[in-house]
Tab-separated table of C-alpha atoms (C1' of nucleotides) in Angstrom:
chain	number	residue	atom	x	y	z
D	1	UNK	CA	22.082	-8.287	12.366
D	2	UNK	CA	24.120	-7.280	15.365
D	3	UNK	CA	22.422	-4.491	17.258
D	4	UNK	CA	21.839	-3.354	20.787
D	5	UNK	CA	18.204	-2.259	21.196
D	6	UNK	CA	18.779	-0.537	24.508
D	7	UNK	CA	21.537	1.722	23.277
D	8	UNK	CA	19.652	2.473	20.088
D	9	UNK	CA	16.730	3.696	22.143
D	10	UNK	CA	19.022	5.838	24.263
D	11	UNK	CA	20.706	7.364	21.245
D	12	UNK	CA	17.355	8.515	19.946
D	13	UNK	CA	15.905	9.739	23.231
D	14	UNK	CA	13.248	7.100	23.303
D	15	UNK	CA	11.997	5.590	26.504
D	16	UNK	CA	13.133	2.099	27.196
D	17	UNK	CA	10.083	-0.156	27.204
D	18	UNK	CA	9.955	-3.881	26.787
D	19	UNK	CA	7.678	-3.570	23.752
D	20	UNK	CA	10.127	-1.338	21.917
D	21	UNK	CA	13.020	-3.600	22.703
D	22	UNK	CA	11.044	-6.626	21.617
D	23	UNK	CA	10.135	-5.095	18.257
D	24	UNK	CA	13.722	-4.151	17.488
D	25	UNK	CA	14.979	-7.591	18.463
D	26	UNK	CA	12.436	-9.289	16.279
D	27	UNK	CA	13.253	-7.211	13.242
D	28	UNK	CA	16.983	-7.497	13.739
D	29	UNK	CA	16.768	-11.294	13.804
D	30	UNK	CA	16.959	-11.453	10.059
D	31	UNK	CA	18.776	-9.422	7.460
D	32	UNK	CA	15.693	-9.874	5.327
D	33	UNK	CA	13.039	-7.241	5.913
D	34	UNK	CA	9.929	-8.402	7.719
D	35	UNK	CA	6.427	-7.454	6.674
D	36	UNK	CA	3.993	-5.739	8.995
D	37	UNK	CA	1.522	-8.652	8.832
D	38	UNK	CA	4.276	-11.110	9.730
D	39	UNK	CA	5.361	-8.948	12.624
D	40	UNK	CA	1.809	-8.825	13.856
D	41	UNK	CA	1.567	-12.585	13.718
D	42	UNK	CA	4.764	-13.004	15.691
D	43	UNK	CA	4.093	-10.343	18.281
D	44	UNK	CA	0.323	-10.320	18.309
D	45	UNK	CA	0.063	-11.928	21.710
D	46	UNK	CA	2.793	-9.883	23.314
D	47	UNK	CA	2.139	-6.463	21.898
D	48	UNK	CA	-1.071	-4.716	21.058
D	49	UNK	CA	-1.671	-4.054	17.384
D	50	UNK	CA	-2.004	-0.326	17.909
D	51	UNK	CA	1.178	-0.153	19.932
D	52	UNK	CA	3.010	-1.957	17.169
D	53	UNK	CA	1.818	0.604	14.634
D	54	UNK	CA	3.011	3.404	16.838
D	55	UNK	CA	6.382	1.854	17.553
D	56	UNK	CA	7.023	1.201	13.881
D	57	UNK	CA	6.106	4.758	12.967
D	58	UNK	CA	8.377	6.167	15.626
D	59	UNK	CA	11.276	3.997	14.508
D	60	UNK	CA	10.784	4.941	10.899
D	61	UNK	CA	10.656	8.647	11.724
D	62	UNK	CA	13.737	8.434	13.880
D	63	UNK	CA	15.652	6.635	11.180
D	64	UNK	CA	15.996	3.432	13.165
D	65	UNK	CA	14.103	1.348	10.645
D	66	UNK	CA	13.661	1.413	6.894
D	67	UNK	CA	10.175	1.072	5.611
D	68	UNK	CA	10.076	-0.621	2.247
D	69	UNK	CA	6.792	-0.874	0.387
D	70	UNK	CA	6.313	-3.969	-1.698
D	71	UNK	CA	4.215	-4.334	-4.807
D	72	UNK	CA	1.051	-4.767	-2.796
D	73	UNK	CA	1.556	-1.662	-0.719
D	74	UNK	CA	2.478	-3.709	2.311
D	75	UNK	CA	5.058	-2.176	4.615
D	76	UNK	CA	8.237	-4.126	5.308
D	77	UNK	CA	10.781	-3.171	7.909
D	78	UNK	CA	14.501	-3.614	8.261
D	79	UNK	CA	17.106	-2.188	10.588
D	80	UNK	CA	18.886	0.873	9.221
D	81	UNK	CA	22.613	1.022	8.946
D	82	UNK	CA	24.232	3.092	11.667
D	83	UNK	CA	24.589	6.106	9.416
D	84	UNK	CA	20.875	6.821	9.271
D	85	UNK	CA	19.480	9.756	11.187
D	86	UNK	CA	16.195	11.533	11.666
D	87	UNK	CA	16.697	14.028	8.885
D	88	UNK	CA	18.404	11.749	6.449
D	89	UNK	CA	17.775	8.113	5.780
D	90	UNK	CA	20.856	6.658	4.247
D	91	UNK	CA	19.072	3.722	2.738
D	92	UNK	CA	20.522	4.370	-0.649
D	93	UNK	CA	21.128	0.712	-1.217
D	94	UNK	CA	19.016	-1.423	-3.475
D	95	UNK	CA	16.250	-3.635	-2.177
D	96	UNK	CA	15.243	-6.851	-3.826
D	97	UNK	CA	11.698	-8.126	-3.677
D	98	UNK	CA	11.293	-11.787	-4.609
D	99	UNK	CA	8.104	-12.260	-6.578
D	100	UNK	CA	7.999	-15.894	-5.539
D	101	UNK	CA	8.457	-15.922	-1.754
D	102	UNK	CA	7.819	-12.175	-1.450
D	103	UNK	CA	10.835	-11.647	0.819
D	104	UNK	CA	12.621	-8.328	0.697
D	105	UNK	CA	16.407	-8.303	0.817
D	106	UNK	CA	18.694	-5.389	1.451
D	107	UNK	CA	21.360	-5.808	-1.202
D	108	UNK	CA	24.862	-4.604	-0.543
D	109	UNK	CA	24.676	-2.598	-3.702
D	110	UNK	CA	24.778	1.164	-3.669
D	111	UNK	CA	21.855	2.782	-5.379
D	112	UNK	CA	23.131	4.541	-8.458
D	113	UNK	CA	23.080	8.304	-8.513
D	114	UNK	CA	20.337	9.553	-10.760
D	115	UNK	CA	20.445	12.875	-12.493
D	116	UNK	CA	17.303	14.895	-11.842
D	117	UNK	CA	15.640	17.119	-14.409
D	118	UNK	CA	15.844	20.859	-13.891
D	119	UNK	CA	13.657	22.019	-11.006
D	120	UNK	CA	13.485	18.690	-9.245
D	121	UNK	CA	15.549	18.137	-6.135
D	122	UNK	CA	15.790	14.599	-4.831
D	123	UNK	CA	16.529	13.859	-1.218
D	124	UNK	CA	16.468	10.092	-1.251
D	125	UNK	CA	16.145	7.453	-3.903
D	126	UNK	CA	14.588	4.076	-3.365
D	127	UNK	CA	15.355	1.347	-5.843
D	128	UNK	CA	13.546	-1.943	-5.690
D	129	UNK	CA	14.414	-4.785	-7.991
D	130	UNK	CA	11.740	-7.404	-8.551
D	131	UNK	CA	12.636	-10.940	-9.495
D	132	UNK	CA	13.613	-14.311	-8.090
D	133	UNK	CA	15.880	-14.548	-5.083
D	134	UNK	CA	18.793	-16.805	-4.338
D	135	UNK	CA	16.785	-19.379	-2.450
D	136	UNK	CA	13.879	-19.587	-4.873
D	137	UNK	CA	16.269	-19.847	-7.800
D	138	UNK	CA	17.930	-22.805	-6.112
D	139	UNK	CA	14.731	-24.821	-5.906
L	1	UNK	CA	-0.755	12.043	-22.850
L	2	UNK	CA	-2.022	11.173	-26.274
L	3	UNK	CA	-3.757	7.825	-26.286
L	4	UNK	CA	-6.680	6.104	-27.878
L	5	UNK	CA	-8.559	4.102	-25.250
L	6	UNK	CA	-10.609	2.162	-27.760
L	7	UNK	CA	-7.654	0.833	-29.693
L	8	UNK	CA	-5.761	0.075	-26.523
L	9	UNK	CA	-8.625	-2.103	-25.373
L	10	UNK	CA	-8.703	-3.880	-28.716
L	11	UNK	CA	-4.986	-4.538	-28.696
L	12	UNK	CA	-5.299	-6.282	-25.376
L	13	UNK	CA	-8.465	-8.257	-26.121
L	14	UNK	CA	-10.490	-6.388	-23.594
L	15	UNK	CA	-14.145	-5.690	-24.059
L	16	UNK	CA	-15.013	-2.138	-24.882
L	17	UNK	CA	-17.089	-0.741	-22.023
L	18	UNK	CA	-17.720	2.849	-21.162
L	19	UNK	CA	-16.270	2.389	-17.694
L	20	UNK	CA	-12.978	1.099	-19.062
L	21	UNK	CA	-12.749	3.900	-21.553
L	22	UNK	CA	-13.576	6.440	-18.906
L	23	UNK	CA	-10.840	5.196	-16.558
L	24	UNK	CA	-8.202	5.286	-19.264
L	25	UNK	CA	-9.230	8.756	-20.347
L	26	UNK	CA	-9.088	10.064	-16.817
L	27	UNK	CA	-5.639	8.660	-16.143
L	28	UNK	CA	-4.278	9.820	-19.482
L	29	UNK	CA	-5.375	13.405	-18.810
L	30	UNK	CA	-2.190	14.088	-16.949
L	31	UNK	CA	1.368	12.929	-17.340
L	32	UNK	CA	1.500	12.902	-13.581
L	33	UNK	CA	0.327	9.656	-12.036
L	34	UNK	CA	-3.005	9.751	-10.264
L	35	UNK	CA	-3.659	8.117	-6.934
L	36	UNK	CA	-6.377	5.562	-6.397
L	37	UNK	CA	-8.180	7.775	-3.833
L	38	UNK	CA	-8.175	10.684	-6.287
L	39	UNK	CA	-9.503	8.465	-9.033
L	40	UNK	CA	-12.265	7.308	-6.760
L	41	UNK	CA	-13.197	10.863	-5.955
L	42	UNK	CA	-13.341	11.793	-9.612
L	43	UNK	CA	-15.173	8.721	-10.824
L	44	UNK	CA	-17.077	7.760	-7.704
L	45	UNK	CA	-20.399	8.793	-9.102
L	46	UNK	CA	-19.885	7.302	-12.516
L	47	UNK	CA	-18.188	4.039	-11.682
L	48	UNK	CA	-18.652	1.676	-8.815
L	49	UNK	CA	-15.736	1.371	-6.419
L	50	UNK	CA	-15.418	-2.357	-6.946
L	51	UNK	CA	-15.479	-1.992	-10.701
L	52	UNK	CA	-12.707	0.562	-10.487
L	53	UNK	CA	-10.576	-1.861	-8.492
L	54	UNK	CA	-11.126	-4.538	-11.068
L	55	UNK	CA	-10.415	-2.313	-14.028
L	56	UNK	CA	-7.205	-1.031	-12.487
L	57	UNK	CA	-6.032	-4.551	-11.743
L	58	UNK	CA	-6.761	-5.688	-15.253
L	59	UNK	CA	-4.910	-2.737	-16.747
L	60	UNK	CA	-1.935	-3.284	-14.527
L	61	UNK	CA	-1.772	-6.985	-15.379
L	62	UNK	CA	-2.066	-6.316	-19.085
L	63	UNK	CA	0.676	-3.730	-18.962
L	64	UNK	CA	-1.592	-0.846	-19.866
L	65	UNK	CA	-0.955	1.021	-16.645
L	66	UNK	CA	1.943	1.334	-14.262
L	67	UNK	CA	1.183	0.986	-10.615
L	68	UNK	CA	3.512	3.054	-8.514
L	69	UNK	CA	3.374	2.745	-4.752
L	70	UNK	CA	4.116	5.896	-2.824
L	71	UNK	CA	5.579	6.165	0.644
L	72	UNK	CA	2.235	5.527	2.280
L	73	UNK	CA	1.497	2.394	0.318
L	74	UNK	CA	-1.065	4.160	-1.799
L	75	UNK	CA	-1.320	3.003	-5.395
L	76	UNK	CA	-0.806	5.556	-8.150
L	77	UNK	CA	-1.464	4.924	-11.783
L	78	UNK	CA	0.000	6.208	-15.004
L	79	UNK	CA	-0.287	5.153	-18.614
L	80	UNK	CA	2.492	2.846	-19.783
L	81	UNK	CA	4.635	3.670	-22.734
L	82	UNK	CA	3.696	1.725	-25.824
L	83	UNK	CA	6.491	-0.770	-25.309
L	84	UNK	CA	4.889	-2.363	-22.263
L	85	UNK	CA	3.340	-5.786	-22.551
L	86	UNK	CA	1.742	-8.376	-20.335
L	87	UNK	CA	4.924	-10.271	-19.584
L	88	UNK	CA	7.209	-7.332	-19.355
L	89	UNK	CA	6.561	-3.931	-17.963
L	90	UNK	CA	9.012	-1.563	-19.487
L	91	UNK	CA	8.650	1.009	-16.792
L	92	UNK	CA	12.343	1.186	-16.247
L	93	UNK	CA	12.230	4.910	-15.989
L	94	UNK	CA	12.515	6.772	-12.742
L	95	UNK	CA	9.520	8.055	-10.857
L	96	UNK	CA	9.616	11.125	-8.718
L	97	UNK	CA	7.428	11.481	-5.667
L	98	UNK	CA	7.140	15.004	-4.330
L	99	UNK	CA	7.087	14.957	-0.562
L	100	UNK	CA	5.299	18.297	-0.529
L	101	UNK	CA	2.379	17.930	-2.928
L	102	UNK	CA	2.691	14.147	-3.069
L	103	UNK	CA	2.427	14.052	-6.865
L	104	UNK	CA	4.198	11.307	-8.754
L	105	UNK	CA	5.991	12.182	-11.968
L	106	UNK	CA	7.314	9.853	-14.614
L	107	UNK	CA	10.743	11.253	-15.359
L	108	UNK	CA	12.224	10.863	-18.777
L	109	UNK	CA	15.249	9.299	-17.213
L	110	UNK	CA	16.179	5.693	-17.810
L	111	UNK	CA	16.560	3.678	-14.659
L	112	UNK	CA	20.179	2.695	-14.342
L	113	UNK	CA	21.093	-0.947	-14.775
L	114	UNK	CA	21.898	-2.497	-11.447
L	115	UNK	CA	24.207	-5.433	-11.064
L	116	UNK	CA	22.588	-8.208	-9.058
L	117	UNK	CA	24.419	-10.396	-6.576
L	118	UNK	CA	24.994	-14.026	-7.511
L	119	UNK	CA	21.796	-16.052	-7.388
L	120	UNK	CA	19.430	-13.130	-7.734
L	121	UNK	CA	17.724	-12.542	-11.057
L	122	UNK	CA	15.911	-9.245	-11.489
L	123	UNK	CA	13.089	-8.865	-13.943
L	124	UNK	CA	12.171	-5.246	-13.391
L	125	UNK	CA	13.578	-2.427	-11.353
L	126	UNK	CA	11.548	0.388	-9.909
L	127	UNK	CA	13.323	3.533	-8.829
L	128	UNK	CA	11.507	6.243	-6.956
L	129	UNK	CA	13.187	9.482	-6.071
L	130	UNK	CA	11.698	11.440	-3.179
L	131	UNK	CA	12.087	15.168	-2.951
L	132	UNK	CA	10.610	18.454	-4.061
L	133	UNK	CA	9.171	18.837	-7.520
L	134	UNK	CA	9.451	21.619	-10.039
L	135	UNK	CA	6.263	23.356	-9.008
L	136	UNK	CA	6.782	23.175	-5.272
L	137	UNK	CA	10.354	24.392	-5.658
L	138	UNK	CA	9.080	27.419	-7.546
L	139	UNK	CA	6.834	28.550	-4.711
K	1	DT	C1'	10.583	8.264	46.049
K	2	DA	C1'	6.988	11.381	44.433
K	3	DG	C1'	5.652	13.804	40.385
K	4	DT	C1'	5.237	14.195	35.557
K	5	DA	C1'	5.341	12.990	30.973
K	6	DT	C1'	4.665	9.575	27.824
K	7	DA	C1'	3.633	4.606	26.283
K	8	DT	C1'	0.495	1.060	26.330
K	9	DG	C1'	-3.828	-1.511	25.784
K	10	DC	C1'	-8.599	-1.607	25.085
K	11	DA	C1'	-12.892	-0.206	22.830
K	12	DA	C1'	-14.876	1.994	19.283
K	13	DT	C1'	-14.707	4.009	14.844
K	14	DT	C1'	-13.420	4.824	10.191
K	15	DA	C1'	-11.583	3.432	5.916
K	16	DA	C1'	-9.917	0.036	2.482
K	17	DA	C1'	-10.269	-4.182	0.080
K	18	DT	C1'	-12.603	-8.565	-1.146
K	19	DT	C1'	-16.345	-11.809	-2.283
K	20	DG	C1'	-20.676	-13.579	-4.107
K	21	DC	C1'	-24.331	-13.022	-6.861
K	22	DA	C1'	-28.018	-11.035	-9.906
K	23	DT	C1'	-28.375	-8.132	-13.781
K	24	DA	C1'	-26.676	-5.758	-17.737
K	25	DT	C1'	-23.695	-5.341	-21.571
K	26	DA	C1'	-20.509	-6.537	-25.336
K	27	DC	C1'	-19.106	-9.700	-28.720
K	28	DT	C1'	-19.762	-14.201	-31.792
K	29	DA	C1'	-21.854	-16.862	-34.963
K	30	DT	C1'	-25.829	-17.614	-37.369
B	1	DA	C1'	-30.109	-8.115	-37.539
B	2	DT	C1'	-30.559	-11.259	-33.682
B	3	DA	C1'	-30.069	-14.952	-30.366
B	4	DG	C1'	-26.852	-17.020	-27.442
B	5	DT	C1'	-22.891	-16.856	-24.602
B	6	DA	C1'	-19.344	-15.054	-22.038
B	7	DT	C1'	-17.885	-11.520	-19.290
B	8	DA	C1'	-18.352	-6.830	-16.905
B	9	DT	C1'	-20.822	-4.191	-13.782
B	10	DG	C1'	-23.173	-2.736	-9.544
B	11	DC	C1'	-24.974	-3.747	-5.171
B	12	DA	C1'	-24.903	-5.883	-0.588
B	13	DA	C1'	-22.422	-8.014	2.680
B	14	DT	C1'	-18.121	-9.278	4.700
B	15	DT	C1'	-13.411	-9.138	5.907
B	16	DT	C1'	-9.281	-6.798	6.883
B	17	DA	C1'	-6.518	-2.699	7.863
B	18	DA	C1'	-5.752	1.644	10.044
B	19	DT	C1'	-6.997	5.463	13.233
B	20	DT	C1'	-8.715	7.825	17.388
B	21	DG	C1'	-9.825	8.719	22.222
B	22	DC	C1'	-9.212	7.685	26.674
B	23	DA	C1'	-8.008	5.312	31.140
B	24	DT	C1'	-4.251	2.985	33.134
B	25	DA	C1'	0.489	1.664	33.549
B	26	DT	C1'	5.258	2.520	33.091
B	27	DA	C1'	9.679	4.993	32.606
B	28	DC	C1'	12.400	8.846	33.642
B	29	DT	C1'	13.476	13.440	36.443
B	30	DA	C1'	14.298	16.064	40.313
DNA sequence: TAGTATATGCAATTAAATTGCATATACTAT
DNA sequence: ATAGTATATGCAATTTAATTGCATATACTA
């Protein structure tokens, strides 16, 4: 993922701190979403646990990160595409959660439009496919 | 929801206990999924917390209940349609999570088939639409 | 560069989930 | 019916996750 943490922070009126930059860098390393526990393991010595929580919440609210819940209710984070904003997350693509390695992929597949019943108004739709990923299938 | 807890238990080779029956009854009361915290509040005095965890896990594994994770990673439970089984959850319908009242509805809408990229094999797909529900829209 | 607002880290608390074990309960075969 | 066996339940204790309050440190503004 090719992002510039500093300019992302500026765009969203967030103060430039080394912890915030570090978190964004770490998450952007991989196109695969990273789980909160894994992030903690990687950053645990550099960034306080509580700070990490707060940074992740801020990023999610600002539309900088997607939060994808896996089957166990664990939060996973990935960098949003540039079109996301505070009031509208454009994460209408499909996520894929491998039931073997538990990785979450952002597929380049548009989430299909779903017709809502009368009275219901949908703002966003999250589709998660569960199965076996590329790598695990190859083994 | 019109179910018979006793026969459901039999079908799945589960022992008939009053706790298991009670849990099924409670969840089947409403077509809307119920959250684990709400279940605990309702059953807390009748059923031990740990037992509830275990019953819910068993039901989910056996395909008796759907587990739907909401935005906060909280588990919500609803009765599966009769076509669910241990090896294949047929919950390919869309869920709707109201961002106002936080209720989760099982919509009578089939989840659309999604084409997977090469190498990925999907077993189930879960689609959750977020927005405002019927009731909250009416207010 | 001083002043101010906000982010961070630490300590403490609260809440959620898991484990082990003794007892109680449901089912099986007699 | 009943004894025996397997499994479910409830309790206590533990582990893990998440939240809150507050003092200090850091980034931005004028």
